[in-house]
């Protein structure tokens, strides 16, 4: 039986809970973000409204609402909520939780939500222990993971569960989370005011992580003093121990820093390029935007002088998409260093630019008859493909025949440099071009 002392202790504890815990949504309507999971008819909505047992895996970056959604499901369906951390729990703890859930179900008919945080940290034996409960629906199992469950979760458990992917919160969503926390009685209750610049800074620092944004806000609110109790950028800097990077993603700083970033790589200054990379990352720039700029640079400014540069840039872009920040900045840095130190050539961008200019001016010409498609019925009657010589049938895989339209046979587009690996391509292209043009 619960005593008055228990109630008082619980009330005291509630007052000491972190802001992120106090502001945890109590219903689906209070959840901010993840609209793709919360709309009418979605599995999560059906689970809550239909009160049907179901097992879920919630996969997404930290601070996107995995624990929150588990609490909401339990609260909205009036089920017991049991939380286990895969960091500290073992098979014994899992089985004990399942046994208790079965007893509760048998005695009262009340179902249990078994929430396993960091479920990817469970080994195979620990995950196997969950299988009977999931298969027989003794519990509504919800597993939260920041790792790809296809690599970290056993297939029998994954096949019996629904996988829902959570996305990092958009800036507007994080802003809404912060504004609600300032005003809501559960949060700061209007005891402080939040300067617009400080709000923008907190949104940038959060990086799509709602929990982080509330942790920073709580720390800043403790330092805010004076008659207005205003949280300013300076207060945020002191609280988070991180200087605000003056960087407006829609303003001059965005374009100036990106421009300096590209020009530093083009100028082969790896140190300067890394500085601007760090500036963008610390200011909350979308890492996918940075990765796209590096991929473009790899062909536009390095090109055939180092063909591996594009491979590294694309690999970095894929790595960022796969693991996100903060670790993804290491992949970006590797690509930046590779691009900065690579020999440079803009021959590729000049070549496609010159070719495009001719096309825009109407210099297109007719495709030579021997190069036209001859695979459909009637093509041969039109003379398509007649006289075409298959290069693989000739020495060195080369045969002299016309490839460009007649009007463009003497046009030159690709003019390679002698920088880096492009010197080899320049020598080979000169020989091939001379042979094909009859030199």
Short mmCIF file of C-alpha atoms in Angstrom, two decimals:
data_model
loop_
_atom_site.label_atom_id
_atom_site.label_comp_id
_atom_site.label_asym_id
_atom_site.label_seq_id
_atom_site.Cartn_x
_atom_site.Cartn_y
_atom_site.Cartn_z
CA UNK A 1 0.00 0.00 0.00
CA UNK A 2 1.30 3.41 -0.94
CA UNK A 3 1.89 5.74 2.03
CA UNK A 4 1.79 9.52 2.30
CA UNK A 5 5.58 9.42 2.43
CA UNK A 6 5.67 7.58 -0.90
CA UNK A 7 3.43 10.20 -2.49
CA UNK A 8 5.51 13.03 -1.10
CA UNK A 9 8.71 11.40 -2.31
CA UNK A 10 7.22 10.90 -5.77
CA UNK A 11 6.08 14.54 -5.89
CA UNK A 12 9.52 15.75 -4.81
CA UNK A 13 11.19 13.59 -7.41
CA UNK A 14 8.87 14.91 -10.12
CA UNK A 15 9.98 18.44 -9.32
CA UNK A 16 13.64 17.43 -9.77
CA UNK A 17 13.17 15.73 -13.13
CA UNK A 18 15.08 17.17 -16.09
CA UNK A 19 13.20 19.55 -18.34
CA UNK A 20 13.28 17.02 -21.19
CA UNK A 21 11.48 14.48 -18.97
CA UNK A 22 8.93 16.96 -17.64
CA UNK A 23 8.08 18.07 -21.19
CA UNK A 24 7.63 14.55 -22.51
CA UNK A 25 4.35 14.46 -24.49
CA UNK A 26 1.43 12.66 -22.85
CA UNK A 27 -0.55 11.99 -26.04
CA UNK A 28 0.03 11.64 -29.76
CA UNK A 29 -1.45 15.11 -30.24
CA UNK A 30 1.36 16.61 -28.15
CA UNK A 31 4.12 14.89 -30.14
CA UNK A 32 6.01 17.34 -32.36
CA UNK A 33 7.53 16.05 -35.60
CA UNK A 34 7.42 12.52 -37.08
CA UNK A 35 4.26 13.38 -39.01
CA UNK A 36 4.82 10.42 -41.33
CA UNK A 37 4.25 8.10 -38.34
CA UNK A 38 1.36 9.89 -36.65
CA UNK A 39 -1.17 10.56 -39.40
CA UNK A 40 -4.61 8.94 -39.58
CA UNK A 41 -4.45 5.26 -40.45
CA UNK A 42 -0.74 4.86 -39.68
CA UNK A 43 0.28 1.71 -37.76
CA UNK A 44 1.23 3.71 -34.66
CA UNK A 45 -2.09 5.52 -34.66
CA UNK A 46 -3.94 2.21 -35.05
CA UNK A 47 -1.96 0.72 -32.19
CA UNK A 48 -3.00 3.53 -29.87
CA UNK A 49 -6.59 3.92 -31.02
CA UNK A 50 -7.32 0.25 -31.61
CA UNK A 51 -5.61 -0.94 -28.41
CA UNK A 52 -4.33 -4.01 -30.27
CA UNK A 53 -1.11 -5.72 -29.14
CA UNK A 54 1.72 -5.13 -31.58
CA UNK A 55 5.51 -5.21 -31.50
CA UNK A 56 7.53 -2.29 -32.83
CA UNK A 57 11.09 -1.27 -33.53
CA UNK A 58 11.68 2.47 -33.45
CA UNK A 59 14.83 3.30 -35.39
CA UNK A 60 16.22 6.81 -35.48
CA UNK A 61 18.87 9.26 -34.24
CA UNK A 62 19.00 10.33 -30.57
CA UNK A 63 16.39 12.83 -29.42
CA UNK A 64 13.84 12.11 -32.13
CA UNK A 65 11.15 10.74 -29.81
CA UNK A 66 11.66 6.97 -29.54
CA UNK A 67 11.22 6.82 -25.76
CA UNK A 68 8.49 9.43 -25.94
CA UNK A 69 6.43 7.37 -28.37
CA UNK A 70 6.79 4.31 -26.16
CA UNK A 71 5.49 6.27 -23.15
CA UNK A 72 2.63 7.69 -25.23
CA UNK A 73 1.57 4.23 -26.41
CA UNK A 74 1.54 2.94 -22.83
CA UNK A 75 -0.29 5.97 -21.46
CA UNK A 76 -2.88 6.21 -24.20
CA UNK A 77 -3.76 2.50 -23.98
CA UNK A 78 -3.65 2.39 -20.14
CA UNK A 79 -1.06 -0.39 -20.18
CA UNK A 80 1.69 -1.04 -17.68
CA UNK A 81 4.96 0.46 -18.79
CA UNK A 82 8.15 -1.46 -18.09
CA UNK A 83 11.44 -0.05 -19.30
CA UNK A 84 14.65 -2.04 -19.66
CA UNK A 85 17.98 -0.63 -20.79
CA UNK A 86 19.95 -3.03 -22.94
CA UNK A 87 23.12 -1.38 -21.60
CA UNK A 88 22.67 -2.84 -18.11
CA UNK A 89 20.02 -5.58 -18.34
CA UNK A 90 20.64 -9.27 -18.93
CA UNK A 91 18.61 -12.34 -19.88
CA UNK A 92 17.46 -12.73 -16.26
CA UNK A 93 15.99 -9.21 -16.26
CA UNK A 94 14.21 -9.79 -19.57
CA UNK A 95 12.65 -13.05 -18.40
CA UNK A 96 11.58 -11.51 -15.09
CA UNK A 97 9.84 -8.65 -16.89
CA UNK A 98 8.08 -11.08 -19.23
CA UNK A 99 6.98 -13.36 -16.36
CA UNK A 100 5.54 -10.40 -14.48
CA UNK A 101 3.71 -9.25 -17.62
CA UNK A 102 2.19 -12.73 -18.05
CA UNK A 103 1.03 -12.81 -14.43
CA UNK A 104 -0.50 -9.35 -14.77
CA UNK A 105 -2.25 -10.36 -17.99
CA UNK A 106 -3.60 -13.54 -16.43
CA UNK A 107 -4.77 -12.00 -13.16
CA UNK A 108 -6.15 -8.63 -14.28
CA UNK A 109 -6.21 -8.77 -18.07
CA UNK A 110 -3.99 -5.68 -18.17
CA UNK A 111 -1.40 -5.68 -20.91
CA UNK A 112 2.19 -4.49 -20.59
CA UNK A 113 4.35 -2.34 -22.80
CA UNK A 114 7.89 -3.70 -22.56
CA UNK A 115 10.23 -0.97 -23.77
CA UNK A 116 13.84 -1.95 -24.43
CA UNK A 117 16.09 1.03 -25.01
CA UNK A 118 19.32 0.59 -27.01
CA UNK A 119 18.02 -2.83 -28.06
CA UNK A 120 20.86 -3.21 -30.56
CA UNK A 121 23.19 -3.73 -27.56
CA UNK A 122 21.45 -7.02 -26.69
CA UNK A 123 23.36 -10.09 -27.84
CA UNK A 124 21.66 -12.98 -29.65
CA UNK A 125 20.78 -14.86 -26.43
CA UNK A 126 19.16 -11.78 -24.92
CA UNK A 127 17.19 -11.11 -28.10
CA UNK A 128 16.14 -14.77 -28.26
CA UNK A 129 14.66 -14.38 -24.76
CA UNK A 130 12.22 -11.81 -26.16
CA UNK A 131 10.90 -14.06 -28.91
CA UNK A 132 8.23 -16.05 -26.95
CA UNK A 133 6.73 -12.86 -25.50
CA UNK A 134 6.63 -11.21 -28.91
CA UNK A 135 5.30 -14.26 -30.74
CA UNK A 136 2.57 -15.00 -28.16
CA UNK A 137 1.85 -11.30 -27.60
CA UNK A 138 2.28 -11.52 -23.86
CA UNK A 139 3.62 -7.97 -24.11
CA UNK A 140 3.52 -5.07 -26.50
CA UNK A 141 7.23 -4.98 -27.26
CA UNK A 142 8.82 -1.70 -28.31
CA UNK A 143 12.54 -1.66 -29.08
CA UNK A 144 14.42 1.58 -29.60
CA UNK A 145 17.66 1.68 -31.56
CA UNK A 146 19.98 4.20 -33.16
CA UNK A 147 21.64 1.45 -35.22
CA UNK A 148 20.36 -0.17 -38.40
CA UNK A 149 18.21 -3.04 -37.04
CA UNK A 150 18.85 -5.13 -40.15
CA UNK A 151 22.45 -5.43 -38.95
CA UNK A 152 21.94 -5.46 -35.17
CA UNK A 153 18.68 -7.36 -34.54
CA UNK A 154 18.11 -11.07 -35.12
CA UNK A 155 15.84 -11.73 -38.09
CA UNK A 156 13.19 -13.79 -36.19
CA UNK A 157 12.57 -10.87 -33.84
CA UNK A 158 12.61 -8.31 -36.63
CA UNK A 159 10.21 -10.33 -38.80
CA UNK A 160 7.66 -10.45 -35.97
CA UNK A 161 7.75 -6.70 -35.43
CA UNK A 162 6.88 -3.56 -37.31
CA UNK A 163 9.83 -1.30 -38.12
CA UNK A 164 9.20 2.45 -37.89
CA UNK A 165 11.91 4.92 -38.91
CA UNK A 166 12.15 8.26 -37.11
CA UNK A 167 13.74 11.29 -38.76
CA UNK A 168 15.74 14.12 -37.13
CA UNK A 169 13.40 16.92 -36.15
CA UNK A 170 13.14 19.83 -38.57
CA UNK A 171 14.26 23.23 -37.31
CA UNK A 172 10.66 24.42 -37.01
CA UNK A 173 9.85 21.37 -34.89
CA UNK A 174 12.77 22.00 -32.51
CA UNK A 175 11.73 25.65 -32.31
CA UNK A 176 8.21 24.58 -31.36
CA UNK A 177 9.57 22.22 -28.68
CA UNK A 178 11.60 25.05 -27.12
CA UNK A 179 8.80 27.60 -27.23
CA UNK A 180 6.41 25.15 -25.59
CA UNK A 181 8.93 24.37 -22.84
CA UNK A 182 9.36 28.09 -22.03
CA UNK A 183 5.63 28.69 -21.68
CA UNK A 184 4.26 25.38 -20.34
CA UNK A 185 3.74 25.07 -16.55
CA UNK A 186 5.38 21.64 -16.71
CA UNK A 187 8.46 23.33 -18.12
CA UNK A 188 9.72 26.81 -17.27
CA UNK A 189 6.24 28.26 -16.90
CA UNK A 190 7.17 31.63 -18.36
CA UNK A 191 9.77 32.31 -15.66
CA UNK A 192 12.29 33.25 -18.36
CA UNK A 193 12.06 34.87 -21.77
CA UNK A 194 13.94 33.59 -24.79
CA UNK A 195 15.56 36.10 -27.12
CA UNK A 196 14.94 35.25 -30.81
CA UNK A 197 18.68 35.03 -31.52
CA UNK A 198 19.12 32.69 -28.56
CA UNK A 199 16.24 30.58 -29.83
CA UNK A 200 17.93 30.32 -33.24
CA UNK A 201 21.20 29.38 -31.57
CA UNK A 202 19.56 26.62 -29.50
CA UNK A 203 17.88 25.27 -32.63
CA UNK A 204 21.23 25.14 -34.45
CA UNK A 205 22.99 23.49 -31.51
CA UNK A 206 20.27 20.85 -31.22
CA UNK A 207 20.94 19.38 -34.65
CA UNK A 208 17.45 17.88 -34.84
CA UNK A 209 17.68 16.43 -31.30
CA UNK A 210 14.75 17.60 -29.14
CA UNK A 211 16.23 16.25 -25.91
CA UNK A 212 19.49 18.09 -26.49
CA UNK A 213 17.66 21.34 -27.20
CA UNK A 214 15.75 21.09 -23.91
CA UNK A 215 18.90 20.20 -21.97
CA UNK A 216 20.65 23.29 -23.32
CA UNK A 217 17.59 25.45 -22.63
CA UNK A 218 17.40 24.25 -19.05
CA UNK A 219 21.09 25.00 -18.48
CA UNK A 220 20.71 28.47 -20.00
CA UNK A 221 17.58 29.23 -17.95
CA UNK A 222 19.49 28.51 -14.74
CA UNK A 223 22.03 31.19 -15.68
CA UNK A 224 19.48 33.80 -16.76
CA UNK A 225 19.10 36.49 -14.12
CA UNK A 226 18.11 40.09 -13.74
CA UNK A 227 14.69 41.69 -13.85
CA UNK A 228 13.83 40.25 -17.25
CA UNK A 229 15.39 36.80 -16.73
CA UNK A 230 16.10 36.75 -20.44
CA UNK A 231 18.02 33.94 -22.12
CA UNK A 232 20.31 35.63 -24.65
CA UNK A 233 22.94 34.26 -27.02
CA UNK A 234 25.61 35.19 -24.46
CA UNK A 235 23.78 33.20 -21.78
CA UNK A 236 23.52 30.19 -24.11
CA UNK A 237 27.27 30.44 -24.81
CA UNK A 238 28.04 30.34 -21.09
CA UNK A 239 25.61 27.53 -20.38
CA UNK A 240 26.68 25.29 -23.21
CA UNK A 241 30.32 26.39 -23.17
CA UNK A 242 30.18 26.78 -26.91
CA UNK A 243 30.58 30.05 -28.76
CA UNK A 244 27.80 30.91 -31.14
CA UNK A 245 28.87 30.60 -34.75
CA UNK A 246 27.55 33.63 -36.59
CA UNK A 247 26.09 31.85 -39.52
CA UNK A 248 22.71 32.40 -41.14
CA UNK A 249 21.82 29.48 -43.39
CA UNK A 250 19.66 31.73 -45.54
CA UNK A 251 21.86 34.83 -45.37
CA UNK A 252 25.23 36.21 -46.47
CA UNK A 253 27.26 34.09 -44.05
CA UNK A 254 25.95 30.91 -45.66
CA UNK A 255 27.04 31.91 -49.14
CA UNK A 256 30.29 33.52 -47.98
CA UNK A 257 31.43 30.51 -45.96
CA UNK A 258 30.47 28.00 -48.67
CA UNK A 259 32.27 30.13 -51.26
CA UNK A 260 35.40 30.30 -49.10
CA UNK A 261 35.15 26.54 -48.49
CA UNK A 262 35.13 25.73 -52.22
CA UNK A 263 37.84 28.25 -53.07
CA UNK A 264 40.09 26.94 -50.30
CA UNK A 265 39.84 23.40 -51.68
CA UNK A 266 40.44 24.75 -55.18
CA UNK A 267 43.50 26.58 -53.88
CA UNK A 268 44.77 23.32 -52.28
CA UNK A 269 44.73 24.82 -48.75
CA UNK A 270 43.53 21.86 -46.70
CA UNK A 271 43.78 23.74 -43.39
CA UNK A 272 41.56 26.60 -44.55
CA UNK A 273 39.08 24.18 -46.11
CA UNK A 274 38.84 22.24 -42.84
CA UNK A 275 38.23 25.49 -40.95
CA UNK A 276 35.26 26.36 -43.13
CA UNK A 277 34.01 22.78 -42.93
CA UNK A 278 34.10 22.96 -39.12
CA UNK A 279 32.35 26.32 -39.21
CA UNK A 280 29.49 24.92 -41.23
CA UNK A 281 29.16 21.77 -39.14
CA UNK A 282 29.25 23.64 -35.81
CA UNK A 283 26.68 26.14 -37.09
CA UNK A 284 24.23 23.35 -37.89
CA UNK A 285 24.54 23.33 -41.66
CA UNK A 286 22.89 20.32 -43.28
CA UNK A 287 25.76 17.80 -43.73
CA UNK A 288 24.10 16.51 -46.90
CA UNK A 289 24.44 19.98 -48.42
CA UNK A 290 28.15 20.00 -47.59
CA UNK A 291 28.56 16.51 -49.04
CA UNK A 292 26.84 17.55 -52.26
CA UNK A 293 29.22 20.49 -52.67
CA UNK A 294 32.23 18.17 -52.25
CA UNK A 295 30.88 15.72 -54.83
CA UNK A 296 30.40 18.56 -57.32
CA UNK A 297 33.89 19.88 -56.59
CA UNK A 298 35.42 16.44 -57.22
CA UNK A 299 34.42 16.59 -60.89
CA UNK A 300 34.37 20.34 -61.41
CA UNK A 301 37.80 21.19 -60.00
CA UNK A 302 39.69 17.88 -59.85
CA UNK A 303 38.16 15.74 -62.57
CA UNK A 304 40.51 13.45 -64.43
CA UNK A 305 43.56 14.80 -62.61
CA UNK A 306 42.55 12.40 -59.82
CA UNK A 307 39.55 10.23 -60.79
CA UNK A 308 39.53 8.66 -57.31
CA UNK A 309 38.48 12.00 -55.85
CA UNK A 310 34.89 11.52 -57.01
CA UNK A 311 34.82 8.03 -55.47
CA UNK A 312 35.95 9.41 -52.11
CA UNK A 313 33.45 12.27 -52.27
CA UNK A 314 30.53 9.98 -53.09
CA UNK A 315 31.59 7.53 -50.37
CA UNK A 316 31.67 10.40 -47.86
CA UNK A 317 28.19 11.51 -48.93
CA UNK A 318 26.85 7.97 -48.49
CA UNK A 319 28.56 7.68 -45.09
CA UNK A 320 26.97 10.91 -43.90
CA UNK A 321 23.56 9.68 -45.04
CA UNK A 322 24.14 6.38 -43.23
CA UNK A 323 25.58 7.51 -39.87
CA UNK A 324 24.77 11.23 -39.65
CA UNK A 325 26.50 13.65 -37.30
CA UNK A 326 28.66 14.00 -35.30
CA UNK A 327 30.65 11.05 -36.66
CA UNK A 328 29.89 11.96 -40.27
CA UNK A 329 32.08 15.04 -40.00
CA UNK A 330 35.11 12.72 -40.02
CA UNK A 331 34.07 11.31 -43.39
CA UNK A 332 33.51 14.82 -44.72
CA UNK A 333 36.93 15.90 -43.43
CA UNK A 334 38.62 12.98 -45.21
CA UNK A 335 36.95 13.93 -48.48
CA UNK A 336 37.86 17.61 -48.02
CA UNK A 337 41.52 16.79 -47.41
CA UNK A 338 41.60 14.45 -50.43
CA UNK A 339 40.00 17.09 -52.68
CA UNK A 340 42.22 19.90 -51.40
CA UNK A 341 45.47 17.99 -51.90
CA UNK A 342 44.54 16.41 -55.23
CA UNK A 343 45.99 17.82 -58.46
CA UNK A 344 43.46 20.16 -60.05
CA UNK A 345 41.86 20.25 -63.48
CA UNK A 346 38.71 21.98 -64.69
CA UNK A 347 38.90 20.27 -68.10
CA UNK A 348 35.79 18.18 -67.39
CA UNK A 349 33.53 21.13 -66.57
CA UNK A 350 34.94 23.11 -69.51
CA UNK A 351 34.31 20.18 -71.84
CA UNK A 352 30.66 19.69 -70.95
CA UNK A 353 30.19 23.48 -70.90
CA UNK A 354 31.52 23.86 -74.43
CA UNK A 355 29.42 20.95 -75.69
CA UNK A 356 26.29 22.40 -74.05
CA UNK A 357 26.99 25.82 -75.58
CA UNK A 358 27.07 24.31 -79.06
CA UNK A 359 23.83 22.43 -78.46
CA UNK A 360 22.11 25.60 -77.22
CA UNK A 361 23.26 27.43 -80.36
CA UNK A 362 21.56 24.78 -82.48
CA UNK A 363 24.69 22.93 -83.51
CA UNK A 364 23.23 19.46 -83.23
CA UNK A 365 23.30 17.87 -86.68
CA UNK A 366 21.96 14.50 -87.68
CA UNK A 367 23.19 11.32 -86.07
CA UNK A 368 25.32 9.49 -88.67
CA UNK A 369 23.34 6.67 -90.28
CA UNK A 370 25.74 3.92 -89.29
CA UNK A 371 25.36 4.89 -85.59
CA UNK A 372 21.56 4.86 -85.54
CA UNK A 373 19.54 2.18 -83.76
CA UNK A 374 19.07 -0.83 -86.02
CA UNK A 375 17.27 -3.17 -83.61
CA UNK A 376 13.64 -2.45 -84.47
CA UNK A 377 11.67 -3.75 -87.41
CA UNK A 378 12.17 -1.73 -90.56
CA UNK A 379 15.35 0.01 -89.36
CA UNK A 380 17.53 -1.75 -91.92
CA UNK A 381 15.26 -0.62 -94.75
CA UNK A 382 16.01 2.91 -93.63
CA UNK A 383 19.73 2.22 -93.76
CA UNK A 384 20.19 2.46 -90.01
CA UNK A 385 23.36 0.80 -88.80
CA UNK A 386 24.62 0.11 -92.32
CA UNK A 387 28.39 0.28 -92.46
CA UNK A 388 28.90 0.36 -88.67
CA UNK A 389 32.21 -1.18 -87.65
CA UNK A 390 32.41 -2.86 -84.24
CA UNK A 391 35.53 -1.48 -82.46
CA UNK A 392 36.13 -4.70 -80.50
CA UNK A 393 36.81 -6.48 -83.76
CA UNK A 394 39.84 -4.28 -84.41
CA UNK A 395 43.31 -4.01 -82.94
CA UNK A 396 43.43 -1.88 -79.77
CA UNK A 397 39.64 -1.64 -79.90
CA UNK A 398 39.80 1.30 -82.29
CA UNK A 399 38.42 1.79 -85.79
CA UNK A 400 38.38 4.96 -87.85
CA UNK A 401 34.79 6.00 -88.56
CA UNK A 402 32.68 9.10 -88.00
CA UNK A 403 31.00 9.40 -84.61
CA UNK A 404 29.98 13.05 -84.34
CA UNK A 405 27.41 14.72 -86.61
CA UNK A 406 29.03 16.03 -89.79
CA UNK A 407 28.76 19.66 -88.66
CA UNK A 408 30.69 18.92 -85.45
CA UNK A 409 33.45 16.63 -86.63
CA UNK A 410 36.19 19.18 -86.03
CA UNK A 411 34.86 20.49 -82.71
CA UNK A 412 37.06 19.92 -79.66
CA UNK A 413 35.53 19.79 -76.20
CA UNK A 414 37.75 17.83 -73.86
CA UNK A 415 41.14 19.53 -73.61
CA UNK A 416 42.98 17.68 -70.83
CA UNK A 417 45.66 19.24 -68.67
CA UNK A 418 48.94 17.58 -67.73
CA UNK A 419 48.12 17.73 -64.00
CA UNK A 420 48.30 14.51 -62.01
CA UNK A 421 46.68 11.45 -63.53
CA UNK A 422 45.18 13.53 -66.34
CA UNK A 423 48.60 13.62 -68.02
CA UNK A 424 48.13 9.94 -68.89
CA UNK A 425 44.65 10.61 -70.25
CA UNK A 426 45.96 13.61 -72.20
CA UNK A 427 48.57 11.50 -73.95
CA UNK A 428 46.13 8.72 -74.76
CA UNK A 429 43.39 11.12 -75.91
CA UNK A 430 45.83 12.91 -78.23
CA UNK A 431 46.70 9.61 -79.92
CA UNK A 432 43.09 8.47 -80.17
CA UNK A 433 41.83 11.82 -81.46
CA UNK A 434 44.61 11.89 -84.10
CA UNK A 435 43.76 8.37 -85.23
CA UNK A 436 39.99 8.96 -85.37
CA UNK A 437 40.31 12.27 -87.19
CA UNK A 438 42.71 10.78 -89.73
CA UNK A 439 45.85 12.48 -88.47
#
